[in-house]
PDB file of C-alpha atoms in Angstrom:
ATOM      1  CA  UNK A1204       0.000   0.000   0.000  1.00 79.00           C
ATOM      2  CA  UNK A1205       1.457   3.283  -0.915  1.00 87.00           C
ATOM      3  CA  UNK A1206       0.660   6.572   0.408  1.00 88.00           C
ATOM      4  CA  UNK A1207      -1.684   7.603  -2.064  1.00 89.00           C
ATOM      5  CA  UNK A1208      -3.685   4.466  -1.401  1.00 91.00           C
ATOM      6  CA  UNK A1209      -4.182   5.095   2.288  1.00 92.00           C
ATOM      7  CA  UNK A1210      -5.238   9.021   0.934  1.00 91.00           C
ATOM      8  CA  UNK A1211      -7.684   7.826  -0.963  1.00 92.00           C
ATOM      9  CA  UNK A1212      -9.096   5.249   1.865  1.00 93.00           C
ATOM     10  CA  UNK A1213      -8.706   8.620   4.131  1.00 94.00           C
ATOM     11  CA  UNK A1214     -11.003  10.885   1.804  1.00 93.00           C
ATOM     12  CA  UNK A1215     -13.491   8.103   1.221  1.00 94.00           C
ATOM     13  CA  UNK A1216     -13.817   7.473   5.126  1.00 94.00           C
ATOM     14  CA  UNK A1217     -13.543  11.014   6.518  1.00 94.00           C
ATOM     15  CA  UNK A1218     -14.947  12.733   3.902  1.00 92.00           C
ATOM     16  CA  UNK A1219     -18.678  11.717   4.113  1.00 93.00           C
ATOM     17  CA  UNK A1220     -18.653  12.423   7.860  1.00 92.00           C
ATOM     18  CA  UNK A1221     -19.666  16.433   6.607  1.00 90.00           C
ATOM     19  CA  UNK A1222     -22.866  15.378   5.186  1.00 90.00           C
ATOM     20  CA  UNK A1223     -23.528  12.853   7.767  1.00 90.00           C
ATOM     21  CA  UNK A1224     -23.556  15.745  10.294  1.00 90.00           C
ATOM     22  CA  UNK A1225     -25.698  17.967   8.269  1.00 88.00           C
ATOM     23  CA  UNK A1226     -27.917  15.411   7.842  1.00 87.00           C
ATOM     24  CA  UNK A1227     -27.959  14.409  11.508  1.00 86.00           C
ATOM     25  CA  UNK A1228     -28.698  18.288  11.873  1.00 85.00           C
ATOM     26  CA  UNK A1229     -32.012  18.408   9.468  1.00 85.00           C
ATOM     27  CA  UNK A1230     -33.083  15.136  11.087  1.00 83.00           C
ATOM     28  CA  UNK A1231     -33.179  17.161  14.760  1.00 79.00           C
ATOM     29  CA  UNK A1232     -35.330  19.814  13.071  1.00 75.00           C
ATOM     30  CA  UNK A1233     -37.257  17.549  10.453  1.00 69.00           C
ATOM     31  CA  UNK A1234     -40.968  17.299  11.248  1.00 46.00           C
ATOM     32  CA  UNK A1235     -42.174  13.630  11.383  1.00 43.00           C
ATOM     33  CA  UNK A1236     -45.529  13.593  10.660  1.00 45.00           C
ATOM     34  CA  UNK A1237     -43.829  15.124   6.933  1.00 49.00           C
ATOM     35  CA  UNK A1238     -41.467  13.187   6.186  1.00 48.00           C
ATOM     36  CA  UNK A1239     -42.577  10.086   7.711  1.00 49.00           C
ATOM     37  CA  UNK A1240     -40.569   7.880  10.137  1.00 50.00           C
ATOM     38  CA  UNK A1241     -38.914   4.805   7.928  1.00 48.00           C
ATOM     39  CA  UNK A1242     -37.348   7.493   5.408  1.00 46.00           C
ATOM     40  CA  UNK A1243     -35.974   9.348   9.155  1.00 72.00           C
ATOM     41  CA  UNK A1244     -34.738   5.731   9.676  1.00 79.00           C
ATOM     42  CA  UNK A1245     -32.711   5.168   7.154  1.00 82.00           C
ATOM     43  CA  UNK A1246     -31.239   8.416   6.815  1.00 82.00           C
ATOM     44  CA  UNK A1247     -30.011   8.201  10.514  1.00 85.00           C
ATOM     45  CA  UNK A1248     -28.388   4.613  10.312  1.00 87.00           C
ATOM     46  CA  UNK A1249     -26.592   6.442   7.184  1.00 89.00           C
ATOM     47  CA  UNK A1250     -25.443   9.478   9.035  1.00 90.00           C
ATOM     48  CA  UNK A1251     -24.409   7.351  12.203  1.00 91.00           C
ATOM     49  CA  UNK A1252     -22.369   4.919   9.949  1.00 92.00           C
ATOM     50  CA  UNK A1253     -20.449   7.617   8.193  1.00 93.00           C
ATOM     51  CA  UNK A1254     -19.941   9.402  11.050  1.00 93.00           C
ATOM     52  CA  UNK A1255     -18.299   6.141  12.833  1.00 94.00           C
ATOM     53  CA  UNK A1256     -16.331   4.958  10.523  1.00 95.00           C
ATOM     54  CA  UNK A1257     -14.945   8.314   9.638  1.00 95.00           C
ATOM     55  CA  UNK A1258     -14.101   9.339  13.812  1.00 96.00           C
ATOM     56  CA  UNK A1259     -12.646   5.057  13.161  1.00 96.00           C
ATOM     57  CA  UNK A1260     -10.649   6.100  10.273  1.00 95.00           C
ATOM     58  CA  UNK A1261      -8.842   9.992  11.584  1.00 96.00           C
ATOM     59  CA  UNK A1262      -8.487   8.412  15.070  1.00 95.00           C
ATOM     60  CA  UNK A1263      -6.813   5.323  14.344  1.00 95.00           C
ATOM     61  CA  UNK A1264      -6.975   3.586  11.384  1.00 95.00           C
ATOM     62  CA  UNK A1265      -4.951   6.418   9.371  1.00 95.00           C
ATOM     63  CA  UNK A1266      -2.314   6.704  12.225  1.00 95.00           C
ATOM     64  CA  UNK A1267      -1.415   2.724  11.836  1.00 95.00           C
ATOM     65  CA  UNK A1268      -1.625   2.970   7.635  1.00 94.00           C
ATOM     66  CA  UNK A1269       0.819   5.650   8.050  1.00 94.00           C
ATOM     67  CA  UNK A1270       3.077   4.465  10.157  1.00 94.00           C
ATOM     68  CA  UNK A1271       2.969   0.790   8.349  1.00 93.00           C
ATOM     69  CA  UNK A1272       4.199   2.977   5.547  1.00 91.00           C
ATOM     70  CA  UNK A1273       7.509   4.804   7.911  1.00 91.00           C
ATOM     71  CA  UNK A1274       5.197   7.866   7.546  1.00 93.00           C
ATOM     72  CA  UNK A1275       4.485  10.166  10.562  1.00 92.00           C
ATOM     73  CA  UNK A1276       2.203  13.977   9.908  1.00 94.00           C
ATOM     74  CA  UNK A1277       4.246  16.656  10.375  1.00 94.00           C
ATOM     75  CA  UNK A1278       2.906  18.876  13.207  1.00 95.00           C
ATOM     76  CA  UNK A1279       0.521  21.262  11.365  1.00 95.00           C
ATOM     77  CA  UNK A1280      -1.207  18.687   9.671  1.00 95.00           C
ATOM     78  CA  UNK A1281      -1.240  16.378  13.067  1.00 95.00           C
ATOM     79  CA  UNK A1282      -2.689  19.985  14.625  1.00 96.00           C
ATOM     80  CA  UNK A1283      -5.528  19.887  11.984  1.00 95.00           C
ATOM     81  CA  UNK A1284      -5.985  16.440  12.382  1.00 96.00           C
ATOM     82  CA  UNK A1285      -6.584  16.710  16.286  1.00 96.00           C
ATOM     83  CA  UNK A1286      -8.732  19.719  15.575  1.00 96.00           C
ATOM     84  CA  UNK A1287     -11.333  17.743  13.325  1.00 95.00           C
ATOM     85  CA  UNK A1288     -11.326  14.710  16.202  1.00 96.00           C
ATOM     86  CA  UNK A1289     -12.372  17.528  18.925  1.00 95.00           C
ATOM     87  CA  UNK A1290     -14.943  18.143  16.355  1.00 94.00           C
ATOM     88  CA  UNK A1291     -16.169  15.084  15.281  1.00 94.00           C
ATOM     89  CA  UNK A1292     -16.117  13.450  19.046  1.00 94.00           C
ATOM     90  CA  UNK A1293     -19.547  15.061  20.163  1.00 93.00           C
ATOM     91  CA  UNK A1294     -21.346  13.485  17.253  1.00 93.00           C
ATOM     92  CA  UNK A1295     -19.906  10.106  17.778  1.00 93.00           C
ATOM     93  CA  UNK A1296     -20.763   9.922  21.646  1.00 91.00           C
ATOM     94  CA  UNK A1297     -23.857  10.611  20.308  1.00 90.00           C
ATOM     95  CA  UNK A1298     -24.131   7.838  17.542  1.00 88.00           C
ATOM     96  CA  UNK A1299     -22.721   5.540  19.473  1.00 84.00           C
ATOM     97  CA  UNK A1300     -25.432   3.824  21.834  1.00 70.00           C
ATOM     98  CA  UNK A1301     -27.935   2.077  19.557  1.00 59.00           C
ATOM     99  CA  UNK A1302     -30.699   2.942  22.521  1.00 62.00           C
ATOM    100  CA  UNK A1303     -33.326   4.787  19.719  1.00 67.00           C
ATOM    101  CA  UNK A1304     -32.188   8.082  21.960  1.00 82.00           C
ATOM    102  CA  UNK A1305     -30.073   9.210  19.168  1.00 83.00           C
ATOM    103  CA  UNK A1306     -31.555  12.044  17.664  1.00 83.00           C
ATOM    104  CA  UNK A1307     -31.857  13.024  21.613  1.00 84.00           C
ATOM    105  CA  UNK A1308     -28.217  13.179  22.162  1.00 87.00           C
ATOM    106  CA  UNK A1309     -27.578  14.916  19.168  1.00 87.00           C
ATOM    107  CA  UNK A1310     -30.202  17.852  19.883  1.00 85.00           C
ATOM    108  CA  UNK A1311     -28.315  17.862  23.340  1.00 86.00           C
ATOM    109  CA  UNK A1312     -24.847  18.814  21.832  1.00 88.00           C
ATOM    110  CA  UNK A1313     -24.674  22.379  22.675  1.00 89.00           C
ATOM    111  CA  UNK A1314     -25.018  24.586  19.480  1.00 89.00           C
ATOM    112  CA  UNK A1315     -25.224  20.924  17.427  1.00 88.00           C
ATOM    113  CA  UNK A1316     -25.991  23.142  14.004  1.00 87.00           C
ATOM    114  CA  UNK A1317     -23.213  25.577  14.703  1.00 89.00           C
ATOM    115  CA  UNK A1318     -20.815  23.176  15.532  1.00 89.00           C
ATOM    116  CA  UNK A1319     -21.305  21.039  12.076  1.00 89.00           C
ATOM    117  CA  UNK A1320     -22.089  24.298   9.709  1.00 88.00           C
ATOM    118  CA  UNK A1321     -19.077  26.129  10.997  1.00 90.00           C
ATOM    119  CA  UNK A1322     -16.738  23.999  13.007  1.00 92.00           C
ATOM    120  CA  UNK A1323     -16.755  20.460  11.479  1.00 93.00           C
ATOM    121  CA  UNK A1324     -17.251  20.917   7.878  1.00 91.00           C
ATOM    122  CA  UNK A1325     -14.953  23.976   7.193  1.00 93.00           C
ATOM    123  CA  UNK A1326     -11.853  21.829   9.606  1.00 94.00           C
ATOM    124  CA  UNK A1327     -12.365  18.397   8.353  1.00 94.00           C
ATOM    125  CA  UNK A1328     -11.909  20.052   4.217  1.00 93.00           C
ATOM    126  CA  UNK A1329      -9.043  21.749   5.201  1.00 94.00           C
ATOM    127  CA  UNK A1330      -7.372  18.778   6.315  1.00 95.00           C
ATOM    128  CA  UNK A1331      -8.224  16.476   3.843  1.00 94.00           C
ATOM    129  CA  UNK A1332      -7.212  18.997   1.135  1.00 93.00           C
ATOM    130  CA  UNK A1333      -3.961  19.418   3.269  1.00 94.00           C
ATOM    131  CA  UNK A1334      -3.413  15.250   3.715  1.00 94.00           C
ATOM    132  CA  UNK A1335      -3.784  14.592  -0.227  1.00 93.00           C
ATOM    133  CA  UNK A1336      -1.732  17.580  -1.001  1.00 93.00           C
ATOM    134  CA  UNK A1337       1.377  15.879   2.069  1.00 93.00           C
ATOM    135  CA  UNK A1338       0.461  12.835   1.222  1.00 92.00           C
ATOM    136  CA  UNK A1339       1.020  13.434  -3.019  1.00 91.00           C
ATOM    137  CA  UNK A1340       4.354  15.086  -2.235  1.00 91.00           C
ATOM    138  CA  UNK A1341       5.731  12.724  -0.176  1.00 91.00           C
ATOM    139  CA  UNK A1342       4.971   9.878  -2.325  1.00 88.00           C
ATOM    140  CA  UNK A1343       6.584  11.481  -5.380  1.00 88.00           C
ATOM    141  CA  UNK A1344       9.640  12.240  -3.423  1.00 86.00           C
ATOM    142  CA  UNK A1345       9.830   8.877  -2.059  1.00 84.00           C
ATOM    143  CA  UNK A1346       9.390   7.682  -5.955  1.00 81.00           C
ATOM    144  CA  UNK A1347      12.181  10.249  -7.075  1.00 80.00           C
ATOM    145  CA  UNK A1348      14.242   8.898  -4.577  1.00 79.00           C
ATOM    146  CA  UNK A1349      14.065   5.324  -4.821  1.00 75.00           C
ATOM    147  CA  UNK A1350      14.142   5.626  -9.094  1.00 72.00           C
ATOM    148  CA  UNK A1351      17.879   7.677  -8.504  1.00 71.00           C
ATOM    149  CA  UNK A1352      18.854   4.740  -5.985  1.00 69.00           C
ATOM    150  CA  UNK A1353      17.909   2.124  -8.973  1.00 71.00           C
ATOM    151  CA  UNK A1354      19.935   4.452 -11.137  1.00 67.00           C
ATOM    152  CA  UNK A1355      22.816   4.133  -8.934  1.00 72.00           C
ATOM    153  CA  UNK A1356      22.711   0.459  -8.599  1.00 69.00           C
ATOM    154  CA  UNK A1357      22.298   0.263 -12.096  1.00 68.00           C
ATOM    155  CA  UNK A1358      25.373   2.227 -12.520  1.00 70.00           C
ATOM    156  CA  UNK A1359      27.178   0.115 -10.114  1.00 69.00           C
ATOM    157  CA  UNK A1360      26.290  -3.033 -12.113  1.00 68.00           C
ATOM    158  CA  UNK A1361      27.276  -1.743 -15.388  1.00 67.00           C
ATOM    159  CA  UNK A1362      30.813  -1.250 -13.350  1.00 70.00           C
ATOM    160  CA  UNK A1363      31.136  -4.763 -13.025  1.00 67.00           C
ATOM    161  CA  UNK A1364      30.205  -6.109 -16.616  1.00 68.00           C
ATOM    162  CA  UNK A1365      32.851  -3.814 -17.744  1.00 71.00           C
ATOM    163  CA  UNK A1366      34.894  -5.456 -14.830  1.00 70.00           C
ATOM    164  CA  UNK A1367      34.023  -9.053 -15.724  1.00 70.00           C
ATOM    165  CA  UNK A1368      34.278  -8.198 -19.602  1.00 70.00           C
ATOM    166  CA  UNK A1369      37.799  -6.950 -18.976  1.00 72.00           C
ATOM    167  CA  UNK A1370      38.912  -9.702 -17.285  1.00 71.00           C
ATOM    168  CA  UNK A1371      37.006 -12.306 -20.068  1.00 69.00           C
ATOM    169  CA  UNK A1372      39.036 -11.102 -22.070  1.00 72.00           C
ATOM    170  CA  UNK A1373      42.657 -10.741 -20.177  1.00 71.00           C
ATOM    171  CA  UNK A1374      41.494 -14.939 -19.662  1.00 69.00           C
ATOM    172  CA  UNK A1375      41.397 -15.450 -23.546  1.00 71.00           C
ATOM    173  CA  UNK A1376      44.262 -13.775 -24.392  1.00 73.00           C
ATOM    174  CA  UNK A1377      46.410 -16.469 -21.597  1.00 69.00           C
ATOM    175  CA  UNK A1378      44.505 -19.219 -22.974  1.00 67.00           C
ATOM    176  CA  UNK A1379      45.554 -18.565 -26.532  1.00 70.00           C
ATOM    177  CA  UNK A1380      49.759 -18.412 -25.037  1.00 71.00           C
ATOM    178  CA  UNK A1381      49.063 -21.725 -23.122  1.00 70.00           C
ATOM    179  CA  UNK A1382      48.033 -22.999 -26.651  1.00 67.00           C
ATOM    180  CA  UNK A1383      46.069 -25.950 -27.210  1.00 66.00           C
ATOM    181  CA  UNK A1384      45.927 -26.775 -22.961  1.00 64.00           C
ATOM    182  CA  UNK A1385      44.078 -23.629 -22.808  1.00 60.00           C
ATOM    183  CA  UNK A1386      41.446 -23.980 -25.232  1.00 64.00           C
ATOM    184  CA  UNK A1387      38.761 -25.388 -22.268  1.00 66.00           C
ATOM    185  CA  UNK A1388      39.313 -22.232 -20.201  1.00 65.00           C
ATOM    186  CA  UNK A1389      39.324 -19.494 -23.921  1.00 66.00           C
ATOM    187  CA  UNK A1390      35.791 -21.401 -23.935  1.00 70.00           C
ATOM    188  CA  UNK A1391      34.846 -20.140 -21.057  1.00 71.00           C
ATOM    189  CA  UNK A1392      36.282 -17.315 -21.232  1.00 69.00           C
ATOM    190  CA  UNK A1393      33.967 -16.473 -24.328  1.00 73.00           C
ATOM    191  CA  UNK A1394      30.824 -17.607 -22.935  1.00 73.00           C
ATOM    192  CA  UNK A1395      31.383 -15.491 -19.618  1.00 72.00           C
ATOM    193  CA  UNK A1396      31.598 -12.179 -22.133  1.00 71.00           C
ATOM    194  CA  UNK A1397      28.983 -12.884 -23.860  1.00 75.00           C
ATOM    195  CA  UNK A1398      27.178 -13.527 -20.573  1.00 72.00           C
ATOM    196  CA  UNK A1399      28.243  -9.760 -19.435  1.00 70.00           C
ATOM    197  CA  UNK A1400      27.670  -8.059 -23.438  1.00 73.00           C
ATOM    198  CA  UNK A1401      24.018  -9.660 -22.539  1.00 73.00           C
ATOM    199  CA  UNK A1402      23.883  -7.920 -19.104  1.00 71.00           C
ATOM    200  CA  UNK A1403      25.263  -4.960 -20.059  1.00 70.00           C
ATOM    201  CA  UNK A1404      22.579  -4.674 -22.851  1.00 73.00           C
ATOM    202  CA  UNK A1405      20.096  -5.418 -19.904  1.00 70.00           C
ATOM    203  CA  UNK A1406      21.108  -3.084 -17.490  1.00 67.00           C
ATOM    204  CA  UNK A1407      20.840  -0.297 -20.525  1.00 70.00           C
ATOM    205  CA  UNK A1408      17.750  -1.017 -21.251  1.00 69.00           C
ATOM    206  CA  UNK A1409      16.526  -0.403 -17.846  1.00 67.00           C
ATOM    207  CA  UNK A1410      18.214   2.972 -17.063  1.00 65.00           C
ATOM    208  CA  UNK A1411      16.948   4.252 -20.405  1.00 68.00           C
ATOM    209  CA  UNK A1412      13.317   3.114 -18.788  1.00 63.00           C
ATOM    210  CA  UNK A1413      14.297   4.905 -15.380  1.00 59.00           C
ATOM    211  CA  UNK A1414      15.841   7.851 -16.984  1.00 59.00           C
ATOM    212  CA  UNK A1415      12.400   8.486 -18.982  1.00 56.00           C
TER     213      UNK A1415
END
C-alpha cells in the first residue's frame, strides 16, 4: 500500500462524515408527521455509519496505515488532524449507543448546528485537502528517490560487466599463449563475455526506462 492508497481510503472514510452531520442536523429539526418515520430511519443509520467509521478512520486507522508505511504527519497537519477529532467526538458519543435516543443526544450537543455548519465541515476540508496535497508530495519524493537509488545500482552493475568483460578477455588472451591446454578455459572465457555483453545490454535497457 502506498501513500496515495491510504489518501484515498482517508477521503473516502472522513470525507462523508460532513454530510452525515448535516444530515444528523435536518433530522433534529425535520418534522415527522412530513417526512414520515422509515425514510428518518434510514437516513439516521446512514449518518451514524459515516460518522463512525470516519471518527474510526482519523483516530486510528490512518495513524497505523501511516506508520505501516515509515510515515508520521508533520505537526501542522497532526494539529488539523486533532482539531477535526475535537470536532467530530460530540457526534460520535452521540451515535454511538444504539438505545433509539439518538436524535436526543444529538439535539443535546450544545449549538449541534453551529458546531457542524461552521466547526466540522470547514476543519475536516481543510485537512483532507492538506493530507492529499502531504500525502502526493511525499509519495513522489519517495518515488524520485528510490528511481535515482535504482539508477545508482544500475550504474554500479554496469561497473562490473565492464569489470568481468575486462577480465574475459585478459582470460582469452592467456589461454591462446598456453596454446592448445588452454582452449577449455578461452571457452569459457567467451561464454562469460557474452554472458556480461548480454547484461550490459540489460542493465541499458533499464536505465533508459528509469531515466524516462
Amino acid at each position: 500500500m502506498s501513500l496515495i492508497d491510504i489518501q484515498s481510503k482517508a477521503v473516502m472514510a472522513i470525507g462523508p462524515c460532513r454530510i452525515a452531520s448535516l444530515s444528523l442536523v435536518a433530522l433534529v429539526h425535520q418534522d415527522a408527521d412530513v417526512t414520515g418515520h422509515e425514510p428518518s430511519e434510514r437516513a439516521l443509520q446512514l449518518s451514524t455509519t459515516r460518522i463512525t467509521t470516519a471518527y474510526r478512520m482519523i483516530t486510528n486507522d490512518l495513524i497505523v496505515q501511516l506508520a505501516e508505511q515509515d510515515y508520521e504527519m508533520p505537526p501542522e497537519l497532526e494539529a488539523r488532524r486533532l482539531a477535526c477529532v475535537e470536532a467530530l467526538t460530540p457526534l460520535h458519543e452521540a451515535v454511538e449507543g444504539h438505545d433509539g435516543a439518538v436524535i436526543a443526544r444529538i439535539s443535546a450537543i450544545p449549538n449541534v448546528a453551529e458546531l457542524c455548519l461552521h466547526s466540522l465541515e470547514p476543519l475536516t476540508s481543510r485537512f483532507l485537502d492538506d493530507l492529499v496535497a502531504q500525502l502526493t508530495k511525499v509519495q513522489r519524493d519517495r518515488e524520485a528517490k528510490r528511481s535515482g537509488e535504482m539508477l545508482e545500482a544500475v550504474k554500479n552493475a554496469e561497473a562490473v560487466g565492464r569489470n568481468i568483460r575486462l577480465i574475459a578477455f585478459n582470460a582469452s588472451i592467456e589461454a591462446a599463449r598456453i596454446g592448445d591446454q588452454g582452449k577449455g578455459f578461452a571457452v569459457i572465457a567467451t561464454e562469460i563475455r557474452t554472458l556480461a555483453d548480454r547484461t550490459q545490454s540489460l542493465l541499458n535497457n533499464i536505465a533508459t526506462f528509469l531515466r524516462a
